[in-house]
Short mmCIF file of C-alpha atoms in Angstrom, two decimals:
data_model
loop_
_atom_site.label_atom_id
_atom_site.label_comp_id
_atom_site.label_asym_id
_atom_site.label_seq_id
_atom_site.Cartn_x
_atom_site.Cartn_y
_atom_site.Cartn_z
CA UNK A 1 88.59 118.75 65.71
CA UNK A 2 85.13 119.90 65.95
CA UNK A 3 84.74 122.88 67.92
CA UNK A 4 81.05 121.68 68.52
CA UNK A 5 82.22 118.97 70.35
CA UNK A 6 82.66 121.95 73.59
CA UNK A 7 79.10 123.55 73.28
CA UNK A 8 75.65 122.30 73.43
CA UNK A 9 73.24 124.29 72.26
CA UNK A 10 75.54 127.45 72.70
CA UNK A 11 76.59 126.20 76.44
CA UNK A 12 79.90 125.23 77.13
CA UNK A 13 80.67 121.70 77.87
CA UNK A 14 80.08 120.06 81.10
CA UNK A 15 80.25 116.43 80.39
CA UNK A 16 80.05 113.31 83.16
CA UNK A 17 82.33 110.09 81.92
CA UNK A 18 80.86 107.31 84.63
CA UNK A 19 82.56 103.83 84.09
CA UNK A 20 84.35 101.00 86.28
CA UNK A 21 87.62 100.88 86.94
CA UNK A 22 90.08 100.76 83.78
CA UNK A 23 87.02 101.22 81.63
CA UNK A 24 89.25 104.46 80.04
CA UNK A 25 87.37 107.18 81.78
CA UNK A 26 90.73 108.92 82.66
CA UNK A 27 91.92 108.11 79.22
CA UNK A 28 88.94 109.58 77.49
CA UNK A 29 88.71 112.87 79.61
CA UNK A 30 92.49 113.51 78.19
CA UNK A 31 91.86 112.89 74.92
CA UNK A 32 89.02 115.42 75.10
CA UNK A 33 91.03 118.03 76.68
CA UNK A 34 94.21 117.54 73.53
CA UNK A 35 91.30 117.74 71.23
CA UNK A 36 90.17 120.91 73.17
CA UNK A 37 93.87 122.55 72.68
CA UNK A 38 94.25 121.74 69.71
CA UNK A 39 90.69 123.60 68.11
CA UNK A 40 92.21 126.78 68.53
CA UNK A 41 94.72 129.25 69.91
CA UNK A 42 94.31 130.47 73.22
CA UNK A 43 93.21 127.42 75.11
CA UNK A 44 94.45 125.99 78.33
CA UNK A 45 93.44 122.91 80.33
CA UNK A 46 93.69 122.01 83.97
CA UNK A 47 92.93 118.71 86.03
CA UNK A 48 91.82 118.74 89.36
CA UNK A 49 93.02 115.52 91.11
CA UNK A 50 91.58 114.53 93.73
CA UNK A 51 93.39 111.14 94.36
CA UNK A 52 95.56 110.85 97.74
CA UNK A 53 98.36 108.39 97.82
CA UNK A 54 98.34 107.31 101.29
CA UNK A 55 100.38 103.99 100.49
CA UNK A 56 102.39 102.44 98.21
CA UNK A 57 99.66 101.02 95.31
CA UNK A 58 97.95 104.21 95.53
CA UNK A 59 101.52 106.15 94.79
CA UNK A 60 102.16 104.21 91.93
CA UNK A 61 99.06 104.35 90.51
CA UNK A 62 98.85 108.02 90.60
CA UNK A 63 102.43 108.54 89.11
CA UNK A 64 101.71 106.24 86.55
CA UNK A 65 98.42 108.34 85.79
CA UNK A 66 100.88 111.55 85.89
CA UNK A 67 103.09 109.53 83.43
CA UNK A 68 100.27 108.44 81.11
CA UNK A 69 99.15 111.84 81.34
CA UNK A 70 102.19 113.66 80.46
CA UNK A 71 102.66 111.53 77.46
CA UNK A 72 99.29 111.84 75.92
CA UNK A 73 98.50 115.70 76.91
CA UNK A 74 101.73 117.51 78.08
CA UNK A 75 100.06 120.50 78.06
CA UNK A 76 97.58 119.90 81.03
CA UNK A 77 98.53 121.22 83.78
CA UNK A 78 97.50 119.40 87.69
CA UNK A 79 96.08 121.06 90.55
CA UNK A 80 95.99 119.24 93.61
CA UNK A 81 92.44 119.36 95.05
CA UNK A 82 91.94 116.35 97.28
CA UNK A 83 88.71 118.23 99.27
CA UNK A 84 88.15 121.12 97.72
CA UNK A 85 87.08 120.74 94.20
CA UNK A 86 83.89 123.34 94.50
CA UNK A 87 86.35 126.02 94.80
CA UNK A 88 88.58 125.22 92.23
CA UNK A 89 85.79 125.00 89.90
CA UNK A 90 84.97 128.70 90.81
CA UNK A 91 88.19 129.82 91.09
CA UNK A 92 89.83 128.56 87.46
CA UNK A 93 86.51 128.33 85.28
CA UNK A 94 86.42 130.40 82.34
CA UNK A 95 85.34 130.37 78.76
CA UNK A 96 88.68 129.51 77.13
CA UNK A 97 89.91 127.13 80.01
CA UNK A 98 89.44 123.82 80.38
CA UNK A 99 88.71 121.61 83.58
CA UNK A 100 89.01 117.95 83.83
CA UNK A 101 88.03 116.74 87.61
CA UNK A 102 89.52 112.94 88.05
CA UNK A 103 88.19 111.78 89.61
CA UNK A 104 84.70 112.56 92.32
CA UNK A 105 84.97 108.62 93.54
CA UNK A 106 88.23 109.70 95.56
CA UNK A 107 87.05 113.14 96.36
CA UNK A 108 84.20 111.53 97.77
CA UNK A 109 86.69 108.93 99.56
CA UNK A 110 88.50 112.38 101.47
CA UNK A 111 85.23 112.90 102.70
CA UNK A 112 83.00 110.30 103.69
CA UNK A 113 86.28 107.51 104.90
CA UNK A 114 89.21 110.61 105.80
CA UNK A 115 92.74 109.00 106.47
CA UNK A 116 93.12 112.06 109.02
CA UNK A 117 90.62 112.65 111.74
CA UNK A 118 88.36 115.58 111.51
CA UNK A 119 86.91 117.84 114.18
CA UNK A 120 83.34 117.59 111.88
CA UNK A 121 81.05 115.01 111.26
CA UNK A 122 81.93 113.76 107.84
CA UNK A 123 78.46 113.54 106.06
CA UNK A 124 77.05 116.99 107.38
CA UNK A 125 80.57 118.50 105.71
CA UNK A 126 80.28 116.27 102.66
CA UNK A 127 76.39 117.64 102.15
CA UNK A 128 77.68 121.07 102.10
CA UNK A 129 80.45 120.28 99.77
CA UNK A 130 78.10 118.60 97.33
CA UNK A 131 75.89 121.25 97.28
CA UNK A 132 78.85 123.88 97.08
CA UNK A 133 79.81 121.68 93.88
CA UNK A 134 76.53 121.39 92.28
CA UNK A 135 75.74 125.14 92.64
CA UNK A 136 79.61 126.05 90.89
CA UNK A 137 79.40 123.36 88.26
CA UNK A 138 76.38 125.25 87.31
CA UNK A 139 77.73 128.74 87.01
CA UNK A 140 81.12 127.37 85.19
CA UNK A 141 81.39 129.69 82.17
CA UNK A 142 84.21 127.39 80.48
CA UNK A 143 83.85 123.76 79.72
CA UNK A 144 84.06 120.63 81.97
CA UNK A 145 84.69 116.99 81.90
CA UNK A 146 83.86 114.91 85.34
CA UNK A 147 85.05 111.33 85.97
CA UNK A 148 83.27 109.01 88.09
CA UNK A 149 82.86 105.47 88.74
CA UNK A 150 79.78 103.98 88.47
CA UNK A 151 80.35 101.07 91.24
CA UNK A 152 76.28 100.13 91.12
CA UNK A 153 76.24 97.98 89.00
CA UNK A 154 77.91 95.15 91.25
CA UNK A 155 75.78 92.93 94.49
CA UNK A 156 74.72 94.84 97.59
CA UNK A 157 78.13 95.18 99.38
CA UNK A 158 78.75 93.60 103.00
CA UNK A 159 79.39 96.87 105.39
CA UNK A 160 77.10 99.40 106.52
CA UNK A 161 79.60 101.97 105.64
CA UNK A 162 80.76 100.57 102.37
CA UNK A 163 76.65 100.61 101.21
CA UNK A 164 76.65 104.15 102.52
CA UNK A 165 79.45 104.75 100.66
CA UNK A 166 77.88 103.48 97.45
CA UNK A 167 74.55 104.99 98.11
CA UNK A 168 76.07 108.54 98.27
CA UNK A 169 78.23 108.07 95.36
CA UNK A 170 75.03 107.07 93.30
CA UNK A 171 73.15 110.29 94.39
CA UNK A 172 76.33 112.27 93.16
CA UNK A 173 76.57 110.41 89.66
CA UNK A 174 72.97 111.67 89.50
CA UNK A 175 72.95 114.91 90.93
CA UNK A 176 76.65 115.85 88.65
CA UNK A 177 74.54 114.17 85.61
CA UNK A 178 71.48 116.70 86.06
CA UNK A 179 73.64 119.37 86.16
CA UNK A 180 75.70 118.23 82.67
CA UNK A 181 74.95 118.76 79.54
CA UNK A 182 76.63 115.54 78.03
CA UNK A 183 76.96 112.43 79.84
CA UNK A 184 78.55 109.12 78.95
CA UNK A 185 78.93 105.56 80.22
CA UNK A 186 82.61 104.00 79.78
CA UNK A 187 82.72 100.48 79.02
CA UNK A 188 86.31 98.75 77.38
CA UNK A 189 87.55 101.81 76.42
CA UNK A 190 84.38 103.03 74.43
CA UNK A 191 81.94 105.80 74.93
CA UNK A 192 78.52 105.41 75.51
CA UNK A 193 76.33 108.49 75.21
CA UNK A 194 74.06 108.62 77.45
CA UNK A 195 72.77 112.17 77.60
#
């Protein structure tokens, strides 16, 4: 594998993968990280999952993402970051490391729509996060793949909270894309490259 593939112009990767749901976002972003351990010695890879099963769909689907996942990369390891995905960015980032974040959708989910009640108001918290995010994704030294759904493509949803929910989930998909270096649209399991 090209070794190009994780620098742009002599920065290291930080590349957005937007899609719908099973467009192969997930799928994609592992590929990328096997290619990435297998260019050279001395690599390591991480995801930061931010999916919460909080019934029984949701537990399936995530074990059969940890299945999947296993079988395709065995070497990636999974860190549990359901909320706080800024700091694990500036905790594990460095040049020969790896960091897959799948997906910002949910992480968004734990903070706009929490399961569990919070003493705070979720969207001044979840403005502070962002921001937290934005700054760290910027001053990552090693390379980074972000997965997103892109749900605005669809009619204007029913809900004042659900078009809330879609507005601030647009503004993210832009403000993570400003701050990447690569970004591509997922569509049937194909790559788009959009930036």
């Amino acid at each position: 594998m090209d070794d190009s593939l994780f620098h742009v112009d002599g920065a290291p990767l930080k590349l957005l993968l937007l899609g719908g749901q099973k467009s192969g976002k997930s799928r994609q972003a592992e590929l990328l990280a096997r290619a990435w351990l297998q260019a050279g010695a001395g690599r390591s890879a991480s995801l930061v999952a931010t999916g919460t099963a909080y019934d029984a769909e949701m537990q399936q689907r995530i074990a059969r993402h940890q299945r999947d996942r296993r079988a395709r990369v065995p070497q990636l390891a999974t860190v549990e970051a359901p909320r706080d995905v800024a700091q694990q960015l500036l905790a594990s980032s460095r040049p020969e490391h790896l960091l897959v974040v799948d997906c910002l959708t949910l992480w968004l989910t734990n903070w706009l729509m929490p399961m569990e009640p919070s003493p705070l108001e979720p969207a001044q918290t979840w403005q502070a996060q962002c921001d937290a995010f934005i700054a760290a994704l910027q001053s990552a030294t090693g390379p980074i793949i972000l997965v997103s759904n892109e749900i605005g493509l669809g009619v204007i949803p029913m809900g004042r909270e659900v078009r809330a929910f879609v507005d601030a989930l647009g503004l993210l998909n832009q403000q993570a894309a400003a701050a990447c270096n690569r970004v591509q649209l997922m569509a049937a399991g194909l790559p788009l490259q959009m930036k």
